[in-house]
Coordinates of C-alpha atoms and ligand atoms in Angstrom, one line a residue:
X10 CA -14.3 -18.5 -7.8
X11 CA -10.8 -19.7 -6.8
X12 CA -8.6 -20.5 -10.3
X13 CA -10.5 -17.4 -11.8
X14 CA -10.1 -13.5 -12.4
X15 CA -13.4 -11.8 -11.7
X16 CA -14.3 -9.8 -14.6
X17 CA -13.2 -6.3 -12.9
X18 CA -9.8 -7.6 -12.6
X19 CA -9.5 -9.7 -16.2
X20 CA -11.0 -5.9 -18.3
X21 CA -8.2 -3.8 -15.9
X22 CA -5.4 -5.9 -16.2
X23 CA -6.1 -6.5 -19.8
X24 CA -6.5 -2.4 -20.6
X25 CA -3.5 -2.0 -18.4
X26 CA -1.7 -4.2 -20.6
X27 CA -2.9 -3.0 -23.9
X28 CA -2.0 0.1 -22.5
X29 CA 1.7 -0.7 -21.9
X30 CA 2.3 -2.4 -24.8
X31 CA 1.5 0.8 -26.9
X32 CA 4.1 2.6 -24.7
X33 CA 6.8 -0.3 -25.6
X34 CA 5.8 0.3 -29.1
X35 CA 6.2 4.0 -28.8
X36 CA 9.4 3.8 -27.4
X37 CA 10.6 1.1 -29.8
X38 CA 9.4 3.2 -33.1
X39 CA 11.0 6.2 -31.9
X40 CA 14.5 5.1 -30.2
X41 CA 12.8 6.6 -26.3
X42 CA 14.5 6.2 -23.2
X43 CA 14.6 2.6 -22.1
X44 CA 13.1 3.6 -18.3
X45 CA 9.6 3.8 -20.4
X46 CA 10.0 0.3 -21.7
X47 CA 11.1 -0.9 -18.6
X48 CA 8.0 0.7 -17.1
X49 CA 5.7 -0.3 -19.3
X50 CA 7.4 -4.5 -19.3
X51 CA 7.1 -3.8 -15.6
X52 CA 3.6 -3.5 -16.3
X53 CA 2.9 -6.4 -17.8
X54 CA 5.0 -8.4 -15.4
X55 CA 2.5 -7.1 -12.9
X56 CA -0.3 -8.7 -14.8
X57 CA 1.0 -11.9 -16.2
X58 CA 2.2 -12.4 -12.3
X59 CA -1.2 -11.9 -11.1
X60 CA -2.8 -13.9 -14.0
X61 CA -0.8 -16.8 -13.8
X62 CA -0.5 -17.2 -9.4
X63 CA -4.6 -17.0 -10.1
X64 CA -4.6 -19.4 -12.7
X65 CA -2.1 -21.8 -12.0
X66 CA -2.8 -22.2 -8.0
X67 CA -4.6 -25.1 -8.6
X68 CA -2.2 -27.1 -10.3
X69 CA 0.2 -26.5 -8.2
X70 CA -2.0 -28.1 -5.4
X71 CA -2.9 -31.0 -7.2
X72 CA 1.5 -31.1 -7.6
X73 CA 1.9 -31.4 -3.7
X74 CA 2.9 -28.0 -3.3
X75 CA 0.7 -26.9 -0.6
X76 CA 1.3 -25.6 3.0
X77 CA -1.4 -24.9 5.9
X78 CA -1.8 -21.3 7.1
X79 CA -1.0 -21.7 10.8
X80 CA -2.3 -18.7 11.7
X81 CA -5.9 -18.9 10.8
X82 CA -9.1 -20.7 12.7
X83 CA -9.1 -22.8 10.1
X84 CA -5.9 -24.2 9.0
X85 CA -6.7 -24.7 5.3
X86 CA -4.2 -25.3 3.0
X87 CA -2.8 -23.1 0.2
X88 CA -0.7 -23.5 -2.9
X89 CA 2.8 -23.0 -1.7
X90 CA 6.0 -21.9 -3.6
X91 CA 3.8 -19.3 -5.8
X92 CA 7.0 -17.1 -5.8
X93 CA 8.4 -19.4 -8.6
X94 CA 5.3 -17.8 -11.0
X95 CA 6.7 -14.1 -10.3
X96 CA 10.2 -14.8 -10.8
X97 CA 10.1 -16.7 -14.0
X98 CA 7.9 -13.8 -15.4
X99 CA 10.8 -11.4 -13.6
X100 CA 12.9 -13.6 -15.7
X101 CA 11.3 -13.1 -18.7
X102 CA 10.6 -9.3 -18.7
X103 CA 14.5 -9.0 -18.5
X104 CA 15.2 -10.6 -21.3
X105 CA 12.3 -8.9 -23.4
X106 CA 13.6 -5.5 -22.1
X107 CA 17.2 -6.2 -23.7
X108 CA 16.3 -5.3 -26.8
X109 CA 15.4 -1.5 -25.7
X110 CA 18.0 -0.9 -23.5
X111 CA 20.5 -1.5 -26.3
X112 CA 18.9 -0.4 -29.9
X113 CA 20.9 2.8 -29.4
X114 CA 23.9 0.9 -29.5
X115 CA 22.7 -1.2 -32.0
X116 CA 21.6 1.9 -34.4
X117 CA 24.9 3.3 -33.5
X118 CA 27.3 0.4 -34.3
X119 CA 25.4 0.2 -37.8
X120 CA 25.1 3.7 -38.8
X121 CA 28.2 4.9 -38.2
X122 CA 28.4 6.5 -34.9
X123 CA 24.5 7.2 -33.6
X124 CA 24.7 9.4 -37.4
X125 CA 21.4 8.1 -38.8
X126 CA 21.4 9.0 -42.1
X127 CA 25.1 7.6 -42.7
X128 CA 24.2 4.2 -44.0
X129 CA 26.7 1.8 -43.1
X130 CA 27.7 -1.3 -46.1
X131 CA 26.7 -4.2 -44.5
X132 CA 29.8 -5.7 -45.3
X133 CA 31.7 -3.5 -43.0
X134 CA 29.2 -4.1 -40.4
X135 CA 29.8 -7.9 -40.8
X136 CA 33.2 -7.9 -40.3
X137 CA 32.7 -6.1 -37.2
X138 CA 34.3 -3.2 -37.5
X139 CA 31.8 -1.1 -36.6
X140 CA 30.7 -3.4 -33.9
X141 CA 32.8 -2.8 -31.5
X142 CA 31.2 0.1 -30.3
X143 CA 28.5 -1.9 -29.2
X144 CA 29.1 -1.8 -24.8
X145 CA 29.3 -5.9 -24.3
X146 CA 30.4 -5.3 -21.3
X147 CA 26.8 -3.5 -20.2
X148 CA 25.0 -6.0 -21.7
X149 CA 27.1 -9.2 -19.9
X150 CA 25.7 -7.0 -16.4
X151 CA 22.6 -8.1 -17.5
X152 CA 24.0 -11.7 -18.8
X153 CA 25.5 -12.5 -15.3
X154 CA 23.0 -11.1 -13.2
X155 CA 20.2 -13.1 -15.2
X156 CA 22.2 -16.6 -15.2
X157 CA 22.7 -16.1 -11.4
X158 CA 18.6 -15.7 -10.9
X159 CA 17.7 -18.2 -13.2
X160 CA 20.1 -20.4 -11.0
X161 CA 18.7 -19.5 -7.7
X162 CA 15.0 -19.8 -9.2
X163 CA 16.6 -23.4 -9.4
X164 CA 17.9 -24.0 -6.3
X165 CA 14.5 -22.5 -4.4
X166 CA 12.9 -25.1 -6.8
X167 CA 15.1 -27.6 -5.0
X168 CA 14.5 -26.5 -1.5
X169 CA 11.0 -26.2 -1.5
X170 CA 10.5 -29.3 -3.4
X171 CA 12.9 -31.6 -0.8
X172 CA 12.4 -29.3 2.4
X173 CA 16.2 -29.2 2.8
X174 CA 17.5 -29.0 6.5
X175 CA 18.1 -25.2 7.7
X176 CA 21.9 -25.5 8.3
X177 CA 22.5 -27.3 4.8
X178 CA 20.6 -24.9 2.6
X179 CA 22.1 -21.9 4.4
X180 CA 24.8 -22.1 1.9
X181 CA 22.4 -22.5 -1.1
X182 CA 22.6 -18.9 -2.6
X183 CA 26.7 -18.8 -3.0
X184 CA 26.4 -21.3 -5.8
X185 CA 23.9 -18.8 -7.7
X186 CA 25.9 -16.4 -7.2
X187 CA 28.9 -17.7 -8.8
X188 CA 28.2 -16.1 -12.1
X189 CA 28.1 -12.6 -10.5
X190 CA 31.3 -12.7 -8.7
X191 CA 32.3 -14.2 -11.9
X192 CA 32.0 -11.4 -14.3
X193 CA 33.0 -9.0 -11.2
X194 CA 36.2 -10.1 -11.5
X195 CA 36.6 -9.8 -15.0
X196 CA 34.9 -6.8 -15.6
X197 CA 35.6 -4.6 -12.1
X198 CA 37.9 -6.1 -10.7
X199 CA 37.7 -3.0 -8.0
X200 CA 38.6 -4.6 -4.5
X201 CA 39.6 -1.3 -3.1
X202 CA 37.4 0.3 -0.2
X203 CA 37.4 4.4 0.9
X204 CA 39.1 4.5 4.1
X205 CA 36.6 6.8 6.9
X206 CA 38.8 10.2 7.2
X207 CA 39.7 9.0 11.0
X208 CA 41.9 6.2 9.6
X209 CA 43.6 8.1 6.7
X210 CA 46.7 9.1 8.7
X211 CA 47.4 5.0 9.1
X212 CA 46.1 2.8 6.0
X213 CA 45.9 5.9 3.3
X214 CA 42.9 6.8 1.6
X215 CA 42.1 3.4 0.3
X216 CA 42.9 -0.2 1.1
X217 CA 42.7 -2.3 -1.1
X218 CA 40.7 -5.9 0.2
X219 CA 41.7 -8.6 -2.5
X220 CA 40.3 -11.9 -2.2
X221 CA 38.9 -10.8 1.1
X222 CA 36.7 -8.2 -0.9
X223 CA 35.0 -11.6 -2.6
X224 CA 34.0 -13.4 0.5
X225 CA 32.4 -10.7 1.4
X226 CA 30.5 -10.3 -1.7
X227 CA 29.5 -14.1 -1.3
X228 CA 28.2 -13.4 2.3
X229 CA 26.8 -10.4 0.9
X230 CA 24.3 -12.8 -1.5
X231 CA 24.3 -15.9 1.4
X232 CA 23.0 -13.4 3.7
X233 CA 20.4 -11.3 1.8
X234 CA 18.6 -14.4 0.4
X235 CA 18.5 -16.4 4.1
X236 CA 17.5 -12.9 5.8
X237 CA 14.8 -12.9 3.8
X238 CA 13.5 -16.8 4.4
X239 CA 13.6 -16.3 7.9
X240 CA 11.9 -13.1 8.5
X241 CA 8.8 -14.5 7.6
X242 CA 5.9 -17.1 8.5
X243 CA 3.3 -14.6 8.6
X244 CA 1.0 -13.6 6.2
X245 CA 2.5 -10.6 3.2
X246 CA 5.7 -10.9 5.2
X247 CA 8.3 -12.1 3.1
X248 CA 7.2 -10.3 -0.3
X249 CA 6.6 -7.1 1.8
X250 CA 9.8 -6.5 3.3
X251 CA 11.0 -7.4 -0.4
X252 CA 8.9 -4.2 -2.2
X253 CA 9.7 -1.8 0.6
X254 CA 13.3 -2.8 0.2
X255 CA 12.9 -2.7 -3.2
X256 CA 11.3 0.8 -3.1
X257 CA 14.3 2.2 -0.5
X258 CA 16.9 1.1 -3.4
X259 CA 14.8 2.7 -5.9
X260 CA 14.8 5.9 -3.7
X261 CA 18.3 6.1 -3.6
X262 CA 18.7 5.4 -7.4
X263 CA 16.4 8.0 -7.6
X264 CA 19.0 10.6 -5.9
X265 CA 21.4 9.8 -8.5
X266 CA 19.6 10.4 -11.4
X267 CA 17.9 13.5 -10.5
X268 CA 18.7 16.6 -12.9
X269 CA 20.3 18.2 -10.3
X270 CA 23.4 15.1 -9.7
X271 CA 26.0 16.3 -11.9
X272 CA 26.3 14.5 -15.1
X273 CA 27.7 12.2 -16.3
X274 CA 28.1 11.1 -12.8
X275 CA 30.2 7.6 -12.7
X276 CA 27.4 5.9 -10.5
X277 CA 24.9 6.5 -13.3
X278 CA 24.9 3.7 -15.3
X279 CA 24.6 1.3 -12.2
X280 CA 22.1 3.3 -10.6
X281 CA 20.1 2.8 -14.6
X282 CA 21.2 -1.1 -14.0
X283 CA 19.6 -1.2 -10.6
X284 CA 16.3 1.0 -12.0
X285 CA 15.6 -1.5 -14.6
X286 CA 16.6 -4.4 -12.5
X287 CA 14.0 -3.4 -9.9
X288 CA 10.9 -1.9 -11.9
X289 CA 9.8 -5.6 -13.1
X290 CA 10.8 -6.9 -9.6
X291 CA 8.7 -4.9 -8.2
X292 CA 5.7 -5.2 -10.6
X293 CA 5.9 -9.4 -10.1
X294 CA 6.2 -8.6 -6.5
X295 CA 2.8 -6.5 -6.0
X296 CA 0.9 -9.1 -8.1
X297 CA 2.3 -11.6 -5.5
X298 CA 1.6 -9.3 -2.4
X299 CA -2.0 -9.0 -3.8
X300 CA -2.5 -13.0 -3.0
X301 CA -0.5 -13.3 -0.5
X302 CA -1.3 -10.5 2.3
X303 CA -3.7 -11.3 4.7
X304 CA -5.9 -13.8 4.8
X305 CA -3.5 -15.2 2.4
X306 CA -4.7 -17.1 -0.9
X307 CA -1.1 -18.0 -1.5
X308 CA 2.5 -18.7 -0.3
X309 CA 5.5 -17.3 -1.6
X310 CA 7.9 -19.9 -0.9
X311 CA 11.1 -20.3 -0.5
X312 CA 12.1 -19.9 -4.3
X313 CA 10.4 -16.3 -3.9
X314 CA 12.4 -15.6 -0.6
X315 CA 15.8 -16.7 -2.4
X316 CA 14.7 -15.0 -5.6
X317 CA 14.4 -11.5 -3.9
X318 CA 17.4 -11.3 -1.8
X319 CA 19.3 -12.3 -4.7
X320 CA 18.1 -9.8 -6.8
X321 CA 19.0 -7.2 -4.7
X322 CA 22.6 -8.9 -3.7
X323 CA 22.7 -8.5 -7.8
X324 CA 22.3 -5.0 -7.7
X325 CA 23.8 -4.4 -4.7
X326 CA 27.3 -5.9 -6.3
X327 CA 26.8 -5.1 -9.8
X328 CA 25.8 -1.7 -9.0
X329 CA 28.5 -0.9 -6.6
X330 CA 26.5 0.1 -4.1
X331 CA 26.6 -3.1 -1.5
X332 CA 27.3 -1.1 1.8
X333 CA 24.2 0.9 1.1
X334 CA 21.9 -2.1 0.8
X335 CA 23.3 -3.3 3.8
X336 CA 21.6 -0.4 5.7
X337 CA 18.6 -1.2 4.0
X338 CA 18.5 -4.6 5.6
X339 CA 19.1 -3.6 9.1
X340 CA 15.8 -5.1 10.6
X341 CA 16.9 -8.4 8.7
X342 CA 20.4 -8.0 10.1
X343 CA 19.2 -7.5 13.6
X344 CA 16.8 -10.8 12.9
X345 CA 19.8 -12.8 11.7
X346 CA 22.2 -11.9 14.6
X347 CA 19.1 -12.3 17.1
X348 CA 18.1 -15.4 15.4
X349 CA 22.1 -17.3 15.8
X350 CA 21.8 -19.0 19.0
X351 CA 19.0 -21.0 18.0
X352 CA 20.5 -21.2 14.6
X353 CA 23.5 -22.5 15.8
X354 CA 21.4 -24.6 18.1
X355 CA 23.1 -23.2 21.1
X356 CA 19.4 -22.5 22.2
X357 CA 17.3 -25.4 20.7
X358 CA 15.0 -24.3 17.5
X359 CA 11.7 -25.7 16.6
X360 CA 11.1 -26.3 13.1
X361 CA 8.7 -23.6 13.2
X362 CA 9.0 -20.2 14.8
X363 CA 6.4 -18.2 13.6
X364 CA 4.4 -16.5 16.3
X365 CA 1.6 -18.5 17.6
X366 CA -1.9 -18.0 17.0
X367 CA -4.6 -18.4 19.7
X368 CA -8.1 -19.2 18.1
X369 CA -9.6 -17.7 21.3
X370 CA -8.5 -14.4 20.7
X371 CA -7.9 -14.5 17.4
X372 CA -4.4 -13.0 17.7
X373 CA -1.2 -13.9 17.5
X374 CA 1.6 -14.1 20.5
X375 CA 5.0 -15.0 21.0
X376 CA 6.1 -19.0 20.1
X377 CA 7.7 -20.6 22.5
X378 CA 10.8 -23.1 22.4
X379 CA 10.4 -25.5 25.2
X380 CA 13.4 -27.5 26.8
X381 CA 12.7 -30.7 27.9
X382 CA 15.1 -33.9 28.7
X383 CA 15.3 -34.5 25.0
X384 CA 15.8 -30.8 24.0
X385 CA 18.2 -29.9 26.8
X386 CA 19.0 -26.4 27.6
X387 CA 22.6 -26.1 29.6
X388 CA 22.2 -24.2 32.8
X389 CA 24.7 -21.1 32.1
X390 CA 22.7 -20.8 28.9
X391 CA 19.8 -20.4 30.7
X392 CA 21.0 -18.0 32.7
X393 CA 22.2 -15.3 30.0
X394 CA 18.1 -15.6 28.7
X395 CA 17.3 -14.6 32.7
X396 CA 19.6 -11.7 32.3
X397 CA 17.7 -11.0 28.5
X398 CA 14.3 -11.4 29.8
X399 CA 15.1 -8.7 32.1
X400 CA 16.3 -6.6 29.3
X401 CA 12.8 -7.0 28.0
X402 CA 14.9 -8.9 24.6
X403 CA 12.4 -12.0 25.6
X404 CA 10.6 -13.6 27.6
X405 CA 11.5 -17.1 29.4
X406 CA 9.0 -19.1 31.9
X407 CA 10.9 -21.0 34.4
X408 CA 10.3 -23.4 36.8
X409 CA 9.5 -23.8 40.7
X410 CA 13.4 -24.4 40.7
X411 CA 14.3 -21.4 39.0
X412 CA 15.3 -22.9 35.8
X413 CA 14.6 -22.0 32.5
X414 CA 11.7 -24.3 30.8
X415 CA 11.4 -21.9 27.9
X416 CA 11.4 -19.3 25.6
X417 CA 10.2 -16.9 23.4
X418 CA 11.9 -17.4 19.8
X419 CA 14.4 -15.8 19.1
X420 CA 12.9 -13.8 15.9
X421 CA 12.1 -10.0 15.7
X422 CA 7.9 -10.6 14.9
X423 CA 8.1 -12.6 18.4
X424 CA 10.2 -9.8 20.2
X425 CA 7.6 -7.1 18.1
X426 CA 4.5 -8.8 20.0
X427 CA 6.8 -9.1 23.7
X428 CA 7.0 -5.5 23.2
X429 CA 3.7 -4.5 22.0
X430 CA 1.2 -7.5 23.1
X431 CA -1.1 -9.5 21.2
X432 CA -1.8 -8.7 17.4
X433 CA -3.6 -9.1 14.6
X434 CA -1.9 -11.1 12.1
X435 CA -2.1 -8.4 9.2
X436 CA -1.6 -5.6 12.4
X437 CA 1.7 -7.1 12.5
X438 CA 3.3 -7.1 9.8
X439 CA 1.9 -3.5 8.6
X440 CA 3.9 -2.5 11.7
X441 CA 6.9 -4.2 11.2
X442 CA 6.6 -3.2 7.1
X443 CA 6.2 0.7 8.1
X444 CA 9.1 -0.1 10.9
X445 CA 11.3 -1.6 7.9
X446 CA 10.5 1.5 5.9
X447 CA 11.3 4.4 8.6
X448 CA 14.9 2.3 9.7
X449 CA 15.5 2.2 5.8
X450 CA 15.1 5.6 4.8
X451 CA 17.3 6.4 8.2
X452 CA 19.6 4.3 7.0
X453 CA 19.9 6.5 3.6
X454 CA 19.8 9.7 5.3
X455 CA 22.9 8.0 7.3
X456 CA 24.5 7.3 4.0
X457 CA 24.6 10.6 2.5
X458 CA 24.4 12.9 5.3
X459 CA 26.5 11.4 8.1
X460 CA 29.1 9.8 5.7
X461 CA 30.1 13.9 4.4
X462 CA 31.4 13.5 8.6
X463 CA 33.3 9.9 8.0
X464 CA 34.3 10.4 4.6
X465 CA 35.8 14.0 2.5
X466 CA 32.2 13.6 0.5
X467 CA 29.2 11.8 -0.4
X468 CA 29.9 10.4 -3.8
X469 CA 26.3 11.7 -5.3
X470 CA 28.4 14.9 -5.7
X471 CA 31.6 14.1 -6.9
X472 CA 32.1 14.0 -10.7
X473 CA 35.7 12.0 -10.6
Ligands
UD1_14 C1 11.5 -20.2 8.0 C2 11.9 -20.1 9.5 C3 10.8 -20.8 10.3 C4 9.4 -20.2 10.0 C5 9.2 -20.4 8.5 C6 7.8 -19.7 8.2 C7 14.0 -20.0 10.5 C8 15.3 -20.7 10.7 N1 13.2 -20.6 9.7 O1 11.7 -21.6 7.7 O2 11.1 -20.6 11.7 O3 8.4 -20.9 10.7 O4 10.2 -19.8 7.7 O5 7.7 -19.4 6.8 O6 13.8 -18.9 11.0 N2 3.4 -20.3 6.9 C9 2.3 -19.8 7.5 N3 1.9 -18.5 7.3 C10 2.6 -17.7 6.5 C11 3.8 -18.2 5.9 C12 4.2 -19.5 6.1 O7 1.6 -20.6 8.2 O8 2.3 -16.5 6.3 C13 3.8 -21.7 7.1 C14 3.0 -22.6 6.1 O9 2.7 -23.8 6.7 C15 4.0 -22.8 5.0 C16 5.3 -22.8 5.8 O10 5.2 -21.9 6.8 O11 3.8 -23.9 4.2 C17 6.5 -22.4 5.0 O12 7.6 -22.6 5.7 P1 9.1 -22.7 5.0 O13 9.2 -21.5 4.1 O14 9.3 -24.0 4.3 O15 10.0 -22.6 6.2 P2 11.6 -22.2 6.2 O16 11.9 -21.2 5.2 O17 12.4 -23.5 6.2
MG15 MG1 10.6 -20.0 3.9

C-alpha cells in the first residue's frame, strides 16, 4: 500500500538500524575512529530517508507538490520535491556526527594533552587554557559547509515551490555558497595554482589567481548545482548521476587514505572532510534512488538537484580538490556547453526537454523544438544545425524549402537516443549512469597518471 513500508522492509531497516546504532555506541565508549560513526549515521540516514519519502509522500501531495511522469502510458502524478526529505536527514546526520569526529579533541583539551589519566582542574579548563587545542578551525569546515546546505535546501524550497524562470534561478546557488567562500578566505586563503611544467620557464611554478581564484570558486558551485537540474527528466536520473559521482569522489578519497600514501600526507584531513561529507550523502541518496528509479514512485526535485551539486562544490572547495571534481562532471559539462544555445535562447527552448515518450512503442525518442512564426529560428542559425545534423550532433527536419522547422534538443539523453535509437526509459539512463561512471574513472586515471607528464608529480605522493 502506497504511504506504507511492507513488513520485509520496516523488520530490515529497523535491524539495520539497531545494528548501527550499536556501532555508534561502540565507537563513542571506546574513542574509535570517526569513519565507523560516520558509517554507521550513514546508515541510519539511509533508513530514515527511505522511511520518511514512504511515509510523508502523501502529504506532500495533498501540499501541491506533485508533478506527472511524462514518460509513462499513464501520466499519473507523483509527489514531487521528495529530495528535500533526504537532504534535511543529510543535514541532520552531520550535525549528529560532530560530536565523534571531535571527542578526541575534546578528551585532549581536557586531559591535558590526549594523556588520559592526567586529570585536568576544571578551572583551568574554564578559563580556556587548555582549550585552545581544540582544532576550531576543522570544525568551522563543517560549520560553513553545513550553513551553505541548509541555505541551498532553502532556496530549492523556493524554486520548486514558485517554479522560478530558468535564466533567473541560474544564479540561485552563488548565494548558498556565500558561507563557503566565506570561511575560504579566512581560513585558506590559498589563491595560488601549480603552473603545468610547459609554462614554468614564463609564469614560474605558481601563479597566484587572487580575486579571480573566487569567481571561479562561485562558478564552480553555480555550475555543479544547475548541471545537475538539467541533466535530468527521466526516471533515477538526477539522484543517479549524484551517487556515481559521489562514489568517483569517494574513489579518489580512497587513494589518499590508503596505507600505502605516505603519512601524514597534507591532503588527508580534506580527503577525511570529503569521506564523512559523502558517506550520509550517499546513504540519503540510495533511499531516494530506491523510489525514484524506474517506474518512479517519487521526484527528486529541484531542492534534491541543488542539494547534490552543492555538496560536492562543498567538498570540492573545502577539500581542495575542485579541478578533480571537474573531471568528474565531464558528461554534465558536455550537457551544459551542448545545452547554451537554447539556454541562451539563441535556438528557442521548450519548457520541457526531456526525451519524448511514444505510447505506441513504449519507448522513448528524441524531443523536438519546433520553430514556428512565433518561435522564430534565424536562417544562419539554421544553417550551423544543417552542418550539426551532418555531424550526427542532432537531428533537424526541414522543410520542402530547405529550411530548418526543427530540432532535436539540445541535451545529451536526446543526442544518447540520435545515436543509439529508441529506448527504454530505465535502458537509458543505466547507459548514460555506466557511461558517467567509465568517463569518471577516466577522468581520475587522467588526474594522477597523465598529470606526472604536465606537472613534476602527482600530489598523492608528495609529503611537502
Ligand atoms: C529541467 C530541464 C528541462 C527538463 C526538466 C525535467 C533545462 C533548462 N531544464 O527543468 O528541460 O524537462 O528539468 O526534470 O534543461 N519529470 C518526468 N520524469 C522524470 C523527471 C521529471 O516526467 O523522471 C517531469 C515531471 O513532470 C516533473 C518535472 O519534470 O514534475 C520536473 O521538472 P523541473 O525539475 O521543475 O524542471 P526544471 O529543473 O526547471
Ligand atoms: Mg529540475
Amino acid at each position: 500500500m502506497a504511504g506504507q513500508l511492507s513488513n520485509t522492509e520496516a523488520w530490515s531497516l529497523l535491524a539495520g538500524s539497531v545494528a548501527c546504532l550499536g556501532v555508534l555506541q561502540n565507537t563513542w565508549k571506546s574513542n574509535g575512529e570517526p569513519i565507523f560513526a560516520s558509517l554507521a549515521l550513514s546508515g541510519i540516514a539511509f533508513a530514515m530517508s527511505y522511511s520518511f519519502i514512504r511515509w510523508t509522500g502523501d502529504a506532500f501531495m495533498k501540499a501541491g507538490r506533485k508533478g506527472k511522469d511524462m514518460s509513462k502510458k499513464q501520466q499519473i502524478e507523483i509527489p514531487e520535491m521528495m529530495g528535500l526529505v533526504s537532504a534535511l536527514v543529510y543535514l541532520l546526520a552531520l550535525i549528529t556526527f560532530l560530536p565523534f569526529a571531535f571527542k578526541i579533541h575534546i578528551v585532549e583539551a581536557t586531559s591535558g594533552g590526549g594523556n588520559k589519566d592526567v586529570v585536568v582542574d576544571v578551572t583551568q579548563v574554564e578559563t580556556g587554557r587548555f582549550l585552545h587545542r581544540f582544532p576550531l578551525e576543522k570544525l568551522a569546515s563543517y560549520g560553513f559547509a553545513y550553513g551553505t546546505l541548509a541555505t541551498i535546501t532553502i532556496l530549492g524550497i523556493i524554486d520548486d515551490t514558485f517554479d522560478i524562470r530558468w535564466r533567473h534561478k541560474f544564479f540561485i546557488p552563488a548565494f548558498a555558497s556565500l558561507p563557503t567562500l566565506g570561511l575560504y578566505f579566512v581560513d585558506f586563503g590559498v589563491t595560488h595554482v601549480v603552473v603545468p611544467m610547459a609554462l614554468r620557464p614564463y609564469v614560474g611554478d605558481l601563479v597566484d589567481l587572487g580575486s579571480l581564484y573566487y569567481l571561479y570558486m562561485s562558478a564552480i558551485s553555480i555550475f555543479c548545482p544547475n548541471s545537475i537540474n538539467i541533466l535530468a527528466g527521466i526516471n533515477g536520473i538526477e539522484v543517479g548521476q549524484s551517487v556515481i559521482i559521489a562514489i568517483l569522489i569517494l574513489i579518489n578519497d580512497g587513494l589518499y587514505l590508503l596505507p600505502s600514501t605516505p603519512y601524514p600526507h597534507p591532503a588527508t584531513d580534506s580527503h577525511l572532510f570529503s569521506l564523512y561529507l559523502l558517506l550520509p550523502f550517499l546513504g540519503v541518496s540510495l533511499a531516494l534512488l530506491k523510489h525514484n528509479w524506474y517506474p518512479a514512485k517519487v521526484f527528486v526535485g529541484d531542492t534534491y538537484c541543488y542539494f547534490a551539486g552543492m555538496v560536492f562544490a562543498v567538498v570540492g572547495i573545502l577539500g581542495h580538490f575542485s579541478k578533480t571534481l571537474l573531471l568528474l562532471f565531464i558528461p554534465q559539462i558536455f550537457n551544459f556547453i551542448y545545452s547554451a544555445p537554447q539556454l541562451f535562447h539563441i535556438v528557442p527552448c521548450p519548457r520541457h526537454r526531456l526525451p519524448r515518450f511514444n505510447s505506441r512503442t513504449g519507448l522513448l525518442e528524441p524531443s523536438v523544438a519546433t520553430f514556428t512564426d512565433e518561435k522564430p529560428l534565424k536562417p544562419v542559425v539554421g544553417e550551423v544545425l544543417k552542418v550539426l545534423h551532418k555531424l550526427r550532433l542532432l537531428r533537424v527536419e526541414t522543410n520542402e524549402q530547405g529550411a530548418v522547422v526543427s530540432t532535436t534538443n539540445f541535451t545529451i539523453l536526446n543526442l544518447w537516443l540520435v545515436w543509439r535509437g529508441p529506448k527504454r526509459e530505465d535502458r537509458l539512463a543505466m547507459e548514460i549512469l555506466a557511461m558517467q561512471f567509465l568517463v569518471g574513472l577516466a577522468g581520475l586515471w587522467v588526474r594522477h597518471r597523465l598529470a606526472l607528464l604536465v606537472f613534476s608529480q602527482d600530489n598523492r605522493s608528495s609529503i611537502v
